[in-house]
C-alpha cells in the first residue's frame, strides 16, 4: 500500500455540527488538515462530483439523503466507486452493519467512538501513516 | 330507532351522515347495524326491544368514552402538553450544542497555544484536547436520543388529534365544537408519518446499551465477510 498523503482531501458528512467539529479536530490531530464538510448525503454527493476526494467519513442518519444512500450512490458511480468510505454512526444493530457492508462500506465505526478507534480505522482503510 | 327500519332507509341515513362529513366510515356503520340485526332472533317485538337495548348500550358506550376523553384533557394534551414538551426538549438540544461549541472554542484556543510551549507540554495539551473532543460526542448522541423522543411525541400528538376529531363534540374546546365533522387538521398538527421504506427502517438512532453492538462485535461481524 502506498504512503498515505496527509494532504488528500477528506469529506466528512454529518448533520450535527458538533460531530463535524469533533471529527475535523481529531483528523487535524492526526495530521489531516485538508477537510471539507457536508451536512447530508445529497450535499456530499454534489461535492464528491465537483472535486476529487481521497476519503469519505459519513454519518448514517441524515435527511434528505442518508449515509447509506450516499454510499450506494458512490458505489454506483463509475468515477467514485473505488473511493474509501468509512461510516461513523450511532446505528449499532447487526442489520445496519450488514447493510452497510453489502453496500460496499470500507469500514464502520459506532458512536460514541474514541480517537484511537478512528486512527485504527484510517490505518486499516488507507494504510500506515 | 325501530328494528323494522329497512336497510335502504339505514343507507339513506348513512348517506346523509356521510354528506355531513362525519368522521365515521359509513360502511363500518352498515356492518355494525347489520351485525346487530343479525344477532337478534324472535318476533318483531322482541327484536325491537333487543335492538333498542343494543343501540342504547352503544350510545352509552360512546358517551362514556367522550366523557373519559374529556376528563383526561386530551385537547390540552394535544395543544399544550405535547408541543410544550417537544419545545423544552428542543431547547435542551440547542443549549447543549451551544455549550459544546463554547468548549470547542476554548480547547481550540489552548491547542493553538501548544505550538508555543515545550514538546512535553504540547503532548499533554494534545492528549487532554483529544479526551475533551471524545467526551463532547455526548452532545451528538443525546441530541439523537432527544430527537427520537420528539418524534414519538409527534406521533402521540397525531393520534390524540385523530381521536379528538373522531369523537368531536363534547371533547373539543368550545371554538372547535362544530360537531363531529372531519375538519382539516390545524396547521400545527403533525402530518401522518409516511410509511418507511426499507432504508428508513434501518435509521433508528442510538440503541440502549443492552441492544447495541460494541465496536469489537462490529469489527468481528465485518471480518466475517472476508
PDB file of C-alpha atoms in Angstrom, chain B:
ATOM      1  CA  UNK B   1     -84.920   3.532  16.313  1.00  0.00           C
ATOM      2  CA  UNK B   2     -87.057   0.674  15.147  1.00  0.00           C
ATOM      3  CA  UNK B   3     -85.859  -2.761  14.183  1.00  0.00           C
ATOM      4  CA  UNK B   4     -88.320  -2.601  11.303  1.00  0.00           C
ATOM      5  CA  UNK B   5     -86.261   0.067   9.599  1.00  0.00           C
ATOM      6  CA  UNK B   6     -85.334  -1.245   6.189  1.00  0.00           C
ATOM      7  CA  UNK B   7     -81.661  -1.404   5.169  1.00  0.00           C
ATOM      8  CA  UNK B   8     -82.416   1.103   2.376  1.00  0.00           C
ATOM      9  CA  UNK B   9     -83.638   3.526   4.994  1.00  0.00           C
ATOM     10  CA  UNK B  10     -80.499   2.983   7.028  1.00  0.00           C
ATOM     11  CA  UNK B  11     -78.373   3.608   3.966  1.00  0.00           C
ATOM     12  CA  UNK B  12     -80.229   6.879   3.303  1.00  0.00           C
ATOM     13  CA  UNK B  13     -79.357   7.978   6.807  1.00  0.00           C
ATOM     14  CA  UNK B  14     -75.779   6.954   6.277  1.00  0.00           C
ATOM     15  CA  UNK B  15     -75.535   8.888   3.022  1.00  0.00           C
ATOM     16  CA  UNK B  16     -76.853  11.901   4.903  1.00  0.00           C
ATOM     17  CA  UNK B  17     -74.328  11.216   7.630  1.00  0.00           C
ATOM     18  CA  UNK B  18     -71.571  10.976   5.065  1.00  0.00           C
ATOM     19  CA  UNK B  19     -72.561  14.296   3.466  1.00  0.00           C
ATOM     20  CA  UNK B  20     -72.254  15.924   6.878  1.00  0.00           C
ATOM     21  CA  UNK B  21     -68.575  14.873   6.808  1.00  0.00           C
ATOM     22  CA  UNK B  22     -68.771  12.834   9.956  1.00  0.00           C
ATOM     23  CA  UNK B  23     -65.503  11.030  10.677  1.00  0.00           C
ATOM     24  CA  UNK B  24     -67.013   7.567  10.514  1.00  0.00           C
ATOM     25  CA  UNK B  25     -66.826   5.224   7.598  1.00  0.00           C
ATOM     26  CA  UNK B  26     -70.486   4.534   6.632  1.00  0.00           C
ATOM     27  CA  UNK B  27     -69.503   1.022   5.633  1.00  0.00           C
ATOM     28  CA  UNK B  28     -68.417   0.427   9.205  1.00  0.00           C
ATOM     29  CA  UNK B  29     -71.803   1.570  10.473  1.00  0.00           C
ATOM     30  CA  UNK B  30     -73.613  -0.625   7.955  1.00  0.00           C
ATOM     31  CA  UNK B  31     -71.536  -3.516   9.176  1.00  0.00           C
ATOM     32  CA  UNK B  32     -72.325  -2.718  12.799  1.00  0.00           C
ATOM     33  CA  UNK B  33     -76.052  -2.314  12.213  1.00  0.00           C
ATOM     34  CA  UNK B  34     -76.262  -5.448  10.107  1.00  0.00           C
ATOM     35  CA  UNK B  35     -74.371  -7.439  12.702  1.00  0.00           C
ATOM     36  CA  UNK B  36     -76.685  -6.137  15.420  1.00  0.00           C
ATOM     37  CA  UNK B  37     -79.732  -7.053  13.323  1.00  0.00           C
ATOM     38  CA  UNK B  38     -78.306 -10.466  12.539  1.00  0.00           C
ATOM     39  CA  UNK B  39     -77.754 -11.092  16.221  1.00  0.00           C
ATOM     40  CA  UNK B  40     -81.391 -10.757  17.178  1.00  0.00           C
ATOM     41  CA  UNK B  41     -83.948 -13.507  16.816  1.00  0.00           C
ATOM     42  CA  UNK B  42     -87.596 -13.941  17.571  1.00  0.00           C
ATOM     43  CA  UNK B  43     -90.743 -11.982  16.864  1.00  0.00           C
ATOM     44  CA  UNK B  44     -90.887  -8.357  15.870  1.00  0.00           C
ATOM     45  CA  UNK B  45     -91.484  -7.008  19.404  1.00  0.00           C
ATOM     46  CA  UNK B  46     -88.560  -8.843  20.933  1.00  0.00           C
ATOM     47  CA  UNK B  47     -86.366  -7.702  18.009  1.00  0.00           C
ATOM     48  CA  UNK B  48     -87.389  -4.118  18.720  1.00  0.00           C
ATOM     49  CA  UNK B  49     -86.557  -4.448  22.397  1.00  0.00           C
ATOM     50  CA  UNK B  50     -83.250  -6.219  21.814  1.00  0.00           C
ATOM     51  CA  UNK B  51     -82.162  -3.769  19.108  1.00  0.00           C
ATOM     52  CA  UNK B  52     -83.137  -0.804  21.239  1.00  0.00           C
ATOM     53  CA  UNK B  53     -81.084  -2.186  24.105  1.00  0.00           C
ATOM     54  CA  UNK B  54     -78.074  -2.721  21.828  1.00  0.00           C
ATOM     55  CA  UNK B  55     -78.249   0.763  20.354  1.00  0.00           C
ATOM     56  CA  UNK B  56     -78.788   2.318  23.774  1.00  0.00           C
ATOM     57  CA  UNK B  57     -75.753   0.452  25.113  1.00  0.00           C
ATOM     58  CA  UNK B  58     -73.706   1.582  22.121  1.00  0.00           C
ATOM     59  CA  UNK B  59     -74.759   5.196  22.655  1.00  0.00           C
ATOM     60  CA  UNK B  60     -73.913   4.952  26.360  1.00  0.00           C
ATOM     61  CA  UNK B  61     -70.526   3.496  25.486  1.00  0.00           C
ATOM     62  CA  UNK B  62     -69.778   6.378  23.123  1.00  0.00           C
ATOM     63  CA  UNK B  63     -70.925   8.933  25.693  1.00  0.00           C
ATOM     64  CA  UNK B  64     -68.748   7.315  28.343  1.00  0.00           C
ATOM     65  CA  UNK B  65     -65.742   7.325  26.007  1.00  0.00           C
ATOM     66  CA  UNK B  66     -66.325  11.014  25.225  1.00  0.00           C
ATOM     67  CA  UNK B  67     -66.611  11.811  28.926  1.00  0.00           C
ATOM     68  CA  UNK B  68     -63.403   9.943  29.688  1.00  0.00           C
ATOM     69  CA  UNK B  69     -61.540  11.667  26.852  1.00  0.00           C
ATOM     70  CA  UNK B  70     -62.854  14.978  28.067  1.00  0.00           C
ATOM     71  CA  UNK B  71     -61.848  14.245  31.666  1.00  0.00           C
ATOM     72  CA  UNK B  72     -58.244  13.407  30.743  1.00  0.00           C
ATOM     73  CA  UNK B  73     -57.968  16.711  28.870  1.00  0.00           C
ATOM     74  CA  UNK B  74     -56.999  15.204  25.529  1.00  0.00           C
ATOM     75  CA  UNK B  75     -57.315  18.572  23.851  1.00  0.00           C
ATOM     76  CA  UNK B  76     -54.902  20.117  26.338  1.00  0.00           C
ATOM     77  CA  UNK B  77     -52.545  17.191  25.869  1.00  0.00           C
ATOM     78  CA  UNK B  78     -52.552  17.729  22.107  1.00  0.00           C
ATOM     79  CA  UNK B  79     -52.440  21.520  22.007  1.00  0.00           C
ATOM     80  CA  UNK B  80     -50.305  22.293  25.045  1.00  0.00           C
ATOM     81  CA  UNK B  81     -48.524  19.474  26.846  1.00  0.00           C
ATOM     82  CA  UNK B  82     -47.042  17.670  23.850  1.00  0.00           C
ATOM     83  CA  UNK B  83     -45.943  20.818  21.931  1.00  0.00           C
ATOM     84  CA  UNK B  84     -44.536  22.273  25.162  1.00  0.00           C
ATOM     85  CA  UNK B  85     -42.630  19.075  25.908  1.00  0.00           C
ATOM     86  CA  UNK B  86     -41.213  18.975  22.375  1.00  0.00           C
ATOM     87  CA  UNK B  87     -40.213  22.631  22.658  1.00  0.00           C
ATOM     88  CA  UNK B  88     -38.490  22.055  26.001  1.00  0.00           C
ATOM     89  CA  UNK B  89     -36.575  19.099  24.592  1.00  0.00           C
ATOM     90  CA  UNK B  90     -35.508  21.106  21.559  1.00  0.00           C
ATOM     91  CA  UNK B  91     -34.273  23.816  23.911  1.00  0.00           C
ATOM     92  CA  UNK B  92     -32.196  21.208  25.746  1.00  0.00           C
ATOM     93  CA  UNK B  93     -30.571  20.170  22.452  1.00  0.00           C
ATOM     94  CA  UNK B  94     -29.857  23.777  21.485  1.00  0.00           C
ATOM     95  CA  UNK B  95     -28.405  24.628  24.903  1.00  0.00           C
ATOM     96  CA  UNK B  96     -26.199  21.539  24.927  1.00  0.00           C
ATOM     97  CA  UNK B  97     -24.984  22.292  21.407  1.00  0.00           C
ATOM     98  CA  UNK B  98     -24.187  25.896  22.302  1.00  0.00           C
ATOM     99  CA  UNK B  99     -22.294  24.820  25.426  1.00  0.00           C
ATOM    100  CA  UNK B 100     -20.383  22.156  23.494  1.00  0.00           C
ATOM    101  CA  UNK B 101     -19.239  24.661  20.899  1.00  0.00           C
ATOM    102  CA  UNK B 102     -18.138  27.019  23.681  1.00  0.00           C
ATOM    103  CA  UNK B 103     -15.988  24.171  24.990  1.00  0.00           C
ATOM    104  CA  UNK B 104     -14.609  23.656  21.480  1.00  0.00           C
ATOM    105  CA  UNK B 105     -13.721  27.345  21.203  1.00  0.00           C
ATOM    106  CA  UNK B 106     -11.825  27.156  24.498  1.00  0.00           C
ATOM    107  CA  UNK B 107      -9.900  23.987  23.744  1.00  0.00           C
ATOM    108  CA  UNK B 108      -9.044  25.082  20.203  1.00  0.00           C
ATOM    109  CA  UNK B 109      -7.571  28.247  21.689  1.00  0.00           C
ATOM    110  CA  UNK B 110      -5.493  26.173  24.084  1.00  0.00           C
ATOM    111  CA  UNK B 111      -4.416  23.835  21.276  1.00  0.00           C
ATOM    112  CA  UNK B 112      -3.225  26.800  19.232  1.00  0.00           C
ATOM    113  CA  UNK B 113      -1.047  27.874  22.162  1.00  0.00           C
ATOM    114  CA  UNK B 114       0.518  24.414  22.381  1.00  0.00           C
ATOM    115  CA  UNK B 115       2.748  25.339  19.428  1.00  0.00           C
ATOM    116  CA  UNK B 116       4.468  27.868  21.658  1.00  0.00           C
ATOM    117  CA  UNK B 117       5.257  25.566  24.564  1.00  0.00           C
ATOM    118  CA  UNK B 118       7.729  22.747  25.134  1.00  0.00           C
ATOM    119  CA  UNK B 119       7.018  19.467  23.286  1.00  0.00           C
ATOM    120  CA  UNK B 120       6.208  17.617  26.511  1.00  0.00           C
ATOM    121  CA  UNK B 121       3.663  20.230  27.474  1.00  0.00           C
ATOM    122  CA  UNK B 122       2.273  20.244  23.923  1.00  0.00           C
ATOM    123  CA  UNK B 123       1.723  16.482  24.127  1.00  0.00           C
ATOM    124  CA  UNK B 124      -0.143  16.852  27.398  1.00  0.00           C
ATOM    125  CA  UNK B 125      -2.348  19.534  25.850  1.00  0.00           C
ATOM    126  CA  UNK B 126      -2.993  17.381  22.771  1.00  0.00           C
ATOM    127  CA  UNK B 127      -3.986  14.387  24.881  1.00  0.00           C
ATOM    128  CA  UNK B 128      -6.292  16.489  27.038  1.00  0.00           C
ATOM    129  CA  UNK B 129      -7.839  18.038  23.932  1.00  0.00           C
ATOM    130  CA  UNK B 130      -8.470  14.586  22.468  1.00  0.00           C
ATOM    131  CA  UNK B 131     -10.256  13.497  25.623  1.00  0.00           C
ATOM    132  CA  UNK B 132     -12.382  16.627  25.527  1.00  0.00           C
ATOM    133  CA  UNK B 133     -13.339  16.037  21.884  1.00  0.00           C
ATOM    134  CA  UNK B 134     -14.220  12.423  22.645  1.00  0.00           C
ATOM    135  CA  UNK B 135     -16.295  13.447  25.648  1.00  0.00           C
ATOM    136  CA  UNK B 136     -18.143  16.106  23.664  1.00  0.00           C
ATOM    137  CA  UNK B 137     -19.562  13.396  21.417  1.00  0.00           C
ATOM    138  CA  UNK B 138     -22.213  13.094  24.137  1.00  0.00           C
ATOM    139  CA  UNK B 139     -23.992  16.036  22.528  1.00  0.00           C
ATOM    140  CA  UNK B 140     -24.413  14.183  19.249  1.00  0.00           C
ATOM    141  CA  UNK B 141     -25.735  11.059  20.983  1.00  0.00           C
ATOM    142  CA  UNK B 142     -28.061  12.893  23.381  1.00  0.00           C
ATOM    143  CA  UNK B 143     -29.272  15.059  20.519  1.00  0.00           C
ATOM    144  CA  UNK B 144     -30.209  11.972  18.514  1.00  0.00           C
ATOM    145  CA  UNK B 145     -31.899  10.377  21.520  1.00  0.00           C
ATOM    146  CA  UNK B 146     -33.935  13.505  22.187  1.00  0.00           C
ATOM    147  CA  UNK B 147     -34.886  13.728  18.506  1.00  0.00           C
ATOM    148  CA  UNK B 148     -36.260  10.190  18.782  1.00  0.00           C
ATOM    149  CA  UNK B 149     -38.355  11.242  21.785  1.00  0.00           C
ATOM    150  CA  UNK B 150     -39.653  14.316  19.938  1.00  0.00           C
ATOM    151  CA  UNK B 151     -40.705  12.114  17.005  1.00  0.00           C
ATOM    152  CA  UNK B 152     -42.511   9.792  19.421  1.00  0.00           C
ATOM    153  CA  UNK B 153     -44.305  12.795  20.929  1.00  0.00           C
ATOM    154  CA  UNK B 154     -45.336  13.925  17.446  1.00  0.00           C
ATOM    155  CA  UNK B 155     -46.857  10.505  16.818  1.00  0.00           C
ATOM    156  CA  UNK B 156     -48.762  10.668  20.098  1.00  0.00           C
ATOM    157  CA  UNK B 157     -49.911  14.187  19.183  1.00  0.00           C
ATOM    158  CA  UNK B 158     -51.202  12.916  15.859  1.00  0.00           C
ATOM    159  CA  UNK B 159     -53.045  10.006  17.466  1.00  0.00           C
ATOM    160  CA  UNK B 160     -54.633  12.255  20.079  1.00  0.00           C
ATOM    161  CA  UNK B 161     -55.650  14.682  17.322  1.00  0.00           C
ATOM    162  CA  UNK B 162     -57.270  11.855  15.371  1.00  0.00           C
ATOM    163  CA  UNK B 163     -59.120  10.715  18.497  1.00  0.00           C
ATOM    164  CA  UNK B 164     -60.376  14.240  19.178  1.00  0.00           C
ATOM    165  CA  UNK B 165     -61.564  14.622  15.586  1.00  0.00           C
ATOM    166  CA  UNK B 166     -63.346  11.265  15.717  1.00  0.00           C
ATOM    167  CA  UNK B 167     -65.265  11.987  18.925  1.00  0.00           C
ATOM    168  CA  UNK B 168     -65.820  15.646  18.131  1.00  0.00           C
ATOM    169  CA  UNK B 169     -68.474  17.465  20.142  1.00  0.00           C
ATOM    170  CA  UNK B 170     -68.133  17.029  23.862  1.00  0.00           C
ATOM    171  CA  UNK B 171     -64.393  16.641  23.864  1.00  0.00           C
ATOM    172  CA  UNK B 172     -63.314  19.527  21.621  1.00  0.00           C
ATOM    173  CA  UNK B 173     -62.848  23.042  23.038  1.00  0.00           C
ATOM    174  CA  UNK B 174     -65.794  25.438  22.562  1.00  0.00           C
ATOM    175  CA  UNK B 175     -64.265  27.088  19.495  1.00  0.00           C
ATOM    176  CA  UNK B 176     -63.876  23.755  17.798  1.00  0.00           C
ATOM    177  CA  UNK B 177     -67.332  22.374  18.551  1.00  0.00           C
ATOM    178  CA  UNK B 178     -68.737  22.257  15.064  1.00  0.00           C
ATOM    179  CA  UNK B 179     -69.962  18.760  15.550  1.00  0.00           C
ATOM    180  CA  UNK B 180     -68.092  15.614  14.801  1.00  0.00           C
ATOM    181  CA  UNK B 181     -67.253  16.723  11.300  1.00  0.00           C
ATOM    182  CA  UNK B 182     -63.954  15.915   9.653  1.00  0.00           C
ATOM    183  CA  UNK B 183     -62.338  19.293   9.851  1.00  0.00           C
ATOM    184  CA  UNK B 184     -58.956  19.921   8.253  1.00  0.00           C
ATOM    185  CA  UNK B 185     -56.130  19.355  10.709  1.00  0.00           C
ATOM    186  CA  UNK B 186     -54.857  22.559  12.308  1.00  0.00           C
ATOM    187  CA  UNK B 187     -51.639  23.934  10.859  1.00  0.00           C
ATOM    188  CA  UNK B 188     -49.735  22.873  13.958  1.00  0.00           C
ATOM    189  CA  UNK B 189     -50.868  19.283  13.756  1.00  0.00           C
ATOM    190  CA  UNK B 190     -48.228  16.869  12.527  1.00  0.00           C
ATOM    191  CA  UNK B 191     -48.986  15.047   9.322  1.00  0.00           C
ATOM    192  CA  UNK B 192     -49.449  11.298   9.401  1.00  0.00           C
ATOM    193  CA  UNK B 193     -45.928   9.872   9.184  1.00  0.00           C
ATOM    194  CA  UNK B 194     -45.170   8.443   5.773  1.00  0.00           C
ATOM    195  CA  UNK B 195     -44.701   4.702   5.563  1.00  0.00           C
ATOM    196  CA  UNK B 196     -40.988   3.983   5.953  1.00  0.00           C
ATOM    197  CA  UNK B 197     -39.090   2.350   3.121  1.00  0.00           C
ATOM    198  CA  UNK B 198     -36.515  -0.383   3.672  1.00  0.00           C
ATOM    199  CA  UNK B 199     -33.632   2.055   4.151  1.00  0.00           C
ATOM    200  CA  UNK B 200     -35.667   4.250   6.522  1.00  0.00           C
ATOM    201  CA  UNK B 201     -36.330   1.220   8.705  1.00  0.00           C
ATOM    202  CA  UNK B 202     -32.587   0.989   9.286  1.00  0.00           C
ATOM    203  CA  UNK B 203     -32.436   4.508  10.739  1.00  0.00           C
ATOM    204  CA  UNK B 204     -33.197   4.020  14.425  1.00  0.00           C
ATOM    205  CA  UNK B 205     -30.569   6.207  16.038  1.00  0.00           C
ATOM    206  CA  UNK B 206     -28.667   5.267  19.191  1.00  0.00           C
ATOM    207  CA  UNK B 207     -29.637   1.989  20.803  1.00  0.00           C
ATOM    208  CA  UNK B 208     -29.913   1.389  24.516  1.00  0.00           C
ATOM    209  CA  UNK B 209     -26.705  -0.251  25.783  1.00  0.00           C
ATOM    210  CA  UNK B 210     -28.258  -3.696  26.131  1.00  0.00           C
ATOM    211  CA  UNK B 211     -29.339  -3.619  22.468  1.00  0.00           C
ATOM    212  CA  UNK B 212     -26.214  -2.062  20.981  1.00  0.00           C
ATOM    213  CA  UNK B 213     -23.297  -3.893  19.383  1.00  0.00           C
ATOM    214  CA  UNK B 214     -19.859  -2.892  20.609  1.00  0.00           C
ATOM    215  CA  UNK B 215     -17.095  -1.796  18.233  1.00  0.00           C
ATOM    216  CA  UNK B 216     -15.381  -5.162  18.783  1.00  0.00           C
ATOM    217  CA  UNK B 217     -18.558  -7.050  17.848  1.00  0.00           C
ATOM    218  CA  UNK B 218     -18.981  -4.877  14.744  1.00  0.00           C
ATOM    219  CA  UNK B 219     -15.358  -5.495  13.758  1.00  0.00           C
ATOM    220  CA  UNK B 220     -15.901  -9.249  14.149  1.00  0.00           C
ATOM    221  CA  UNK B 221     -19.052  -9.069  12.024  1.00  0.00           C
ATOM    222  CA  UNK B 222     -17.237  -7.125   9.304  1.00  0.00           C
ATOM    223  CA  UNK B 223     -14.366  -9.602   9.399  1.00  0.00           C
ATOM    224  CA  UNK B 224     -16.797 -12.467   8.844  1.00  0.00           C
ATOM    225  CA  UNK B 225     -17.413 -11.126   5.322  1.00  0.00           C
ATOM    226  CA  UNK B 226     -13.726 -11.513   4.382  1.00  0.00           C
TER     227      UNK B 226
END
